[in-house]
Every structure is written in C-alpha cells, then in structure tokens.
Coordinates of C-alpha atoms and ligand atoms in Angstrom, one line a residue:
M602 CA -13.0 11.5 -6.3
A603 CA -12.8 8.4 -4.0
K604 CA -15.9 7.4 -2.0
T605 CA -15.3 7.0 1.7
A606 CA -17.5 4.5 3.5
Q607 CA -18.4 4.9 7.1
Q608 CA -15.8 2.2 8.2
P609 CA -13.4 2.1 5.3
V610 CA -10.4 -0.2 4.7
L611 CA -7.5 1.6 3.2
V612 CA -5.1 -0.4 1.0
I613 CA -1.8 1.6 0.8
M614 CA -0.3 0.5 -2.5
G615 CA 2.7 1.2 -4.7
V616 CA 6.0 -0.2 -5.7
S617 CA 8.6 -1.3 -3.1
G618 CA 10.1 1.7 -1.4
S619 CA 7.2 4.1 -2.2
G620 CA 6.7 4.4 1.5
K621 CA 3.7 2.2 2.2
S622 CA 4.8 0.9 5.6
T623 CA 5.9 4.3 6.7
V624 CA 2.8 6.1 5.7
A625 CA 0.5 3.3 6.9
G626 CA 2.1 3.4 10.3
V627 CA 1.7 7.1 10.7
L628 CA -1.9 6.9 9.5
A629 CA -2.8 4.1 11.8
G630 CA -1.4 6.1 14.7
K631 CA -3.4 9.2 13.8
L632 CA -6.6 7.3 13.2
G633 CA -6.3 4.6 15.9
W634 CA -7.2 2.0 13.3
D635 CA -6.2 -1.7 12.9
L636 CA -3.0 -2.0 10.8
A637 CA -1.6 -5.0 8.9
E638 CA 1.7 -5.1 7.0
G639 CA 1.2 -7.0 3.8
D640 CA 4.9 -8.0 3.7
D641 CA 4.3 -10.0 6.9
L642 CA 1.6 -12.1 5.2
H643 CA 3.8 -13.4 2.3
P644 CA 4.4 -17.1 2.3
E645 CA 8.0 -17.8 3.4
A646 CA 8.9 -18.9 -0.1
N647 CA 7.9 -15.5 -1.6
V648 CA 10.1 -13.7 0.9
A649 CA 13.0 -16.0 0.1
K650 CA 12.5 -15.5 -3.6
M651 CA 12.5 -11.7 -3.4
H652 CA 15.5 -11.8 -1.0
S653 CA 17.4 -13.8 -3.6
G654 CA 16.8 -11.1 -6.1
Q655 CA 14.0 -12.7 -8.2
A656 CA 10.7 -10.9 -8.9
L657 CA 7.5 -12.6 -7.9
T658 CA 5.2 -14.0 -10.6
D659 CA 1.4 -13.8 -10.7
E660 CA 1.4 -17.4 -9.4
D661 CA 3.6 -16.5 -6.4
R662 CA 1.3 -13.6 -5.6
W663 CA -2.1 -15.2 -5.8
P664 CA -2.0 -17.1 -2.4
W665 CA -0.6 -13.9 -0.7
L666 CA -3.4 -11.8 -2.2
G667 CA -5.9 -14.3 -1.0
I668 CA -4.6 -13.9 2.6
I669 CA -4.8 -10.1 2.2
S670 CA -8.3 -10.3 0.8
D671 CA -9.4 -12.4 3.7
W672 CA -8.0 -9.8 6.2
I673 CA -9.8 -7.1 4.3
T674 CA -13.1 -9.0 4.1
G675 CA -12.9 -9.8 7.8
H676 CA -12.7 -6.1 8.6
V677 CA -15.4 -5.0 6.2
E678 CA -17.8 -7.6 7.5
A679 CA -17.1 -6.7 11.1
G680 CA -17.4 -3.0 10.3
V681 CA -14.0 -2.2 11.7
P682 CA -12.0 0.4 9.9
A683 CA -8.5 -0.6 9.0
I684 CA -5.3 -0.1 7.0
I685 CA -3.3 -2.6 5.1
T686 CA -0.2 -2.3 3.0
C687 CA 0.0 -4.2 -0.3
S688 CA 1.9 -3.4 -3.5
A689 CA -1.3 -4.3 -5.4
L690 CA 0.7 -3.5 -8.6
K691 CA -1.7 -4.9 -11.2
K692 CA -5.4 -4.2 -11.8
K693 CA -6.2 -8.0 -11.6
Y694 CA -4.6 -8.0 -8.1
R695 CA -6.7 -5.1 -7.0
D696 CA -9.8 -6.9 -8.4
V697 CA -9.1 -9.6 -5.8
L698 CA -8.8 -7.0 -3.0
R699 CA -11.7 -4.8 -4.0
A700 CA -14.7 -4.9 -1.6
E701 CA -17.4 -2.5 -0.4
G702 CA -15.6 0.2 1.5
V703 CA -12.1 -0.5 0.2
V704 CA -10.2 2.6 -0.9
F705 CA -6.8 2.3 -2.6
V706 CA -4.2 4.9 -1.6
F707 CA -1.6 4.9 -4.4
L708 CA 1.8 6.3 -3.5
Q709 CA 3.2 7.5 -6.7
G710 CA 6.8 8.5 -7.3
S711 CA 9.5 8.5 -9.9
K712 CA 11.9 5.6 -10.3
D713 CA 14.8 7.9 -9.4
K714 CA 13.1 9.2 -6.2
I715 CA 12.2 5.8 -5.0
S716 CA 15.5 4.3 -6.0
D717 CA 17.2 6.9 -3.8
R718 CA 15.0 5.9 -0.9
L719 CA 15.8 2.2 -1.4
A720 CA 19.5 2.9 -1.6
S721 CA 19.4 4.4 1.9
R722 CA 17.1 1.7 3.4
H723 CA 18.9 -1.1 5.3
G724 CA 17.8 -4.4 6.8
H725 CA 14.9 -5.1 4.5
F726 CA 14.6 -8.4 2.6
M727 CA 13.6 -6.6 -0.7
P728 CA 16.7 -5.7 -2.7
P729 CA 16.8 -2.4 -4.6
S730 CA 17.7 -4.3 -7.8
L731 CA 14.0 -5.4 -8.0
L732 CA 12.7 -1.9 -8.3
E733 CA 12.8 -2.1 -12.1
S734 CA 10.6 -5.2 -12.1
Q735 CA 8.2 -3.4 -9.7
F736 CA 7.7 -0.5 -12.2
D737 CA 7.4 -3.0 -15.1
A738 CA 4.6 -4.7 -13.3
L739 CA 2.8 -1.6 -12.1
E740 CA -0.5 -0.7 -13.6
E741 CA -1.6 2.5 -12.1
P742 CA -5.2 2.7 -10.8
T743 CA -7.7 4.1 -13.3
E744 CA -10.8 6.3 -12.9
D745 CA -13.2 3.4 -12.4
E746 CA -11.3 2.3 -9.3
N747 CA -12.0 3.8 -5.9
Y748 CA -8.6 5.4 -5.2
I749 CA -6.6 8.5 -4.5
S750 CA -3.0 9.0 -5.5
L751 CA -0.4 10.8 -3.6
C752 CA 2.8 12.2 -4.9
V753 CA 5.5 10.9 -2.5
S754 CA 7.5 14.1 -2.1
A755 CA 6.1 15.2 1.3
S756 CA 7.1 14.0 4.8
P757 CA 5.3 10.8 6.1
A758 CA 3.2 13.0 8.5
E759 CA 2.2 15.4 5.7
E760 CA 1.3 12.4 3.4
A761 CA -0.8 10.9 6.2
D762 CA -2.5 14.3 6.7
E763 CA -3.3 14.6 3.0
V764 CA -5.0 11.1 3.1
I765 CA -7.0 12.1 6.1
E766 CA -8.1 15.4 4.5
R767 CA -8.9 14.0 1.1
L768 CA -10.9 11.1 2.4
G769 CA -12.6 13.2 5.1
L770 CA -11.3 10.9 8.0
H771 CA -11.2 11.8 11.7
P772 CA -7.9 11.5 13.5
V773 CA -8.2 10.3 17.2
T774 CA -6.1 13.3 18.2
G775 CA -8.9 15.5 17.0
D776 CA -6.5 17.4 14.8
A777 CA -4.4 15.9 11.9
E778 CA -1.7 18.5 12.7
A779 CA -1.4 17.4 16.3
G780 CA -0.8 13.8 15.3
A781 CA 2.1 14.8 13.1
K782 CA 4.2 16.0 16.0
Ligands
ATP827 N1 7.6 10.5 3.0 C1 8.8 10.0 3.1 N2 9.8 10.9 3.0 C2 11.1 10.4 3.2 N3 11.4 9.1 3.3 C3 10.4 8.2 3.3 C4 9.1 8.6 3.2 N4 8.3 7.5 3.3 C5 9.2 6.5 3.4 N5 10.5 6.9 3.5 C6 11.6 6.1 3.5 O1 11.7 5.3 2.3 C7 12.1 4.0 2.5 C8 11.0 3.1 2.0 O2 9.8 3.2 2.8 P1 8.9 2.0 3.2 O3 9.8 0.9 3.7 O4 7.9 2.5 4.1 O5 8.4 1.6 1.7 P2 7.4 0.4 1.3 O6 6.6 0.9 0.2 O7 6.7 -0.1 2.5 O8 8.5 -0.6 0.8 P3 8.3 -2.2 0.7 O9 7.2 -2.5 -0.2 O10 9.6 -2.6 0.0 O11 8.2 -2.8 2.1 C9 12.3 3.9 4.0 O12 13.7 4.0 4.3 C10 11.5 5.0 4.6 O13 12.1 5.5 5.8
GCO828 O1 4.1 -7.7 -5.3 C1 5.3 -7.8 -5.0 O2 6.2 -7.8 -5.8 C2 5.7 -7.8 -3.5 O3 4.6 -7.7 -2.7 C3 6.6 -6.7 -3.2 O4 6.1 -5.5 -3.6 C4 7.0 -6.8 -1.8 O5 6.0 -7.4 -0.9 C5 7.4 -5.5 -1.1 O6 7.1 -4.4 -1.8 C6 8.8 -5.7 -0.7 O7 9.0 -5.1 0.4

C-alpha cells in the first residue's frame, strides 16, 4: 500500500494516451493543488522528434526528467502538495523523480484500449504510431516503489475519486463525489 505524506507530490504516470493529463486535471481541481503538465516541460527538440514519429531515447529524456525532478523537489521542499504528469516509463526514470512524499499513480490499460483512445484524440503532437514503443519501454512499478495503480476503465472523475480514496486525500469540495459533477 502506498504511503501518503502530509503534503504529497503525485506523479501521474503511464504510456501516452493512458489519461495522465485528463485525470491530473480533474484531481487538481478536486484537491485545489498545484498542477504541472510534464509534456509542457519537454525541450523543443523532444517534442519535434515525437511529432515526427520517432520515439525518445534515454539521452533525450534525461534533461526533461531533470526539469521534472526540480519541479518536484521545489514542491517537496516548500511543503506544497502538487500533481505532475510524466510518462516515467522506466524504473531508472522514476529513480530520478523519487523523493520524500512522492507517490506514483500508474494508469494501467491494455494496448487495445489505449490505442482506441489515441485514435480518437486530435490536435496532440504525439502520434498514435508511437504507442508500441511506449509499451516496449514501459517497466511497471514494483512493490518496492511507493505507488498505486489504476485500471483505466472508469470515467476521469471516477478515476480521480479512486486516487483520492486510496491515498486518503481531502478534496476541497469536502466530498469527492461533489467534485465529479
Ligand atoms: N477515463 C477516461 N475515459 C475515457 N476517455 C479518457 C479517459 N481519460 C482520458 N481519456 C481520453 O483519452 C485520450 C488520452 O488522454 P490524455 O491526453 O489525458 O492522455 P495522456 O496520458 O496525458 O497522453 P500523453 O502522454 O500523450 O499526453 C484523450 O482523448 C482523453 O480525452
Ligand atoms: O517518455 C516519453 O516517451 C514521452 O514523455 C512521452 O510519453 C510523451 O511526453 C507523452 O506521453 C506524449 O504526449
């Protein structure tokens, strides 16, 4: 079971299309917490590379993970609870992000399910053709990591409520249900 610190930082992780941005947005609204979108922190060259249909390498990802890690550390040190999205596909990437109070929220879904979602998503730089490489890179979190995993079959509001309930968080609305409306 994941340990929840007084002022946690949640890293919403998973392959492209698993719903990280969507769930993080709903959660941040319900909790009233700071939110950052990991995609917005990529160096421009990374975005251009993905847009052109090429998967990122470890070398491409390190500088980006460094920026995300700094954002996390800033919040941990200031004692400000927060949510950030980051694919965090490999254990060695999560090792860079891990800090006191960090909880990984892994959005887990089948390739078919996520592929359907990507097929109906428009206007995003990440092409659906890269999904295969995302699953190839994925190393699911293991027991020694502070994480929970969520099956991505519920609505975004239900998924957010599940995170709130399982981590014992407190929505600003006073009631997880009320925030879903
Ligand atoms: N719980 C859900 N139920 C149904 N559709 C969802 C759900 N969560 C997200 N979606 C849809 O799936 C698509 C992918 O979601 P989203 O963009 O949030 O994923 P992501 O993991 O942030 O992707 P990326 O890493 O590529 O930015 C979007 O079109 C979104 O509207
Ligand atoms: O690690 C990676 O390959 C990248 O971070 C991708 O996962 C993208 O950032 C994102 O998912 C696309 O929208």
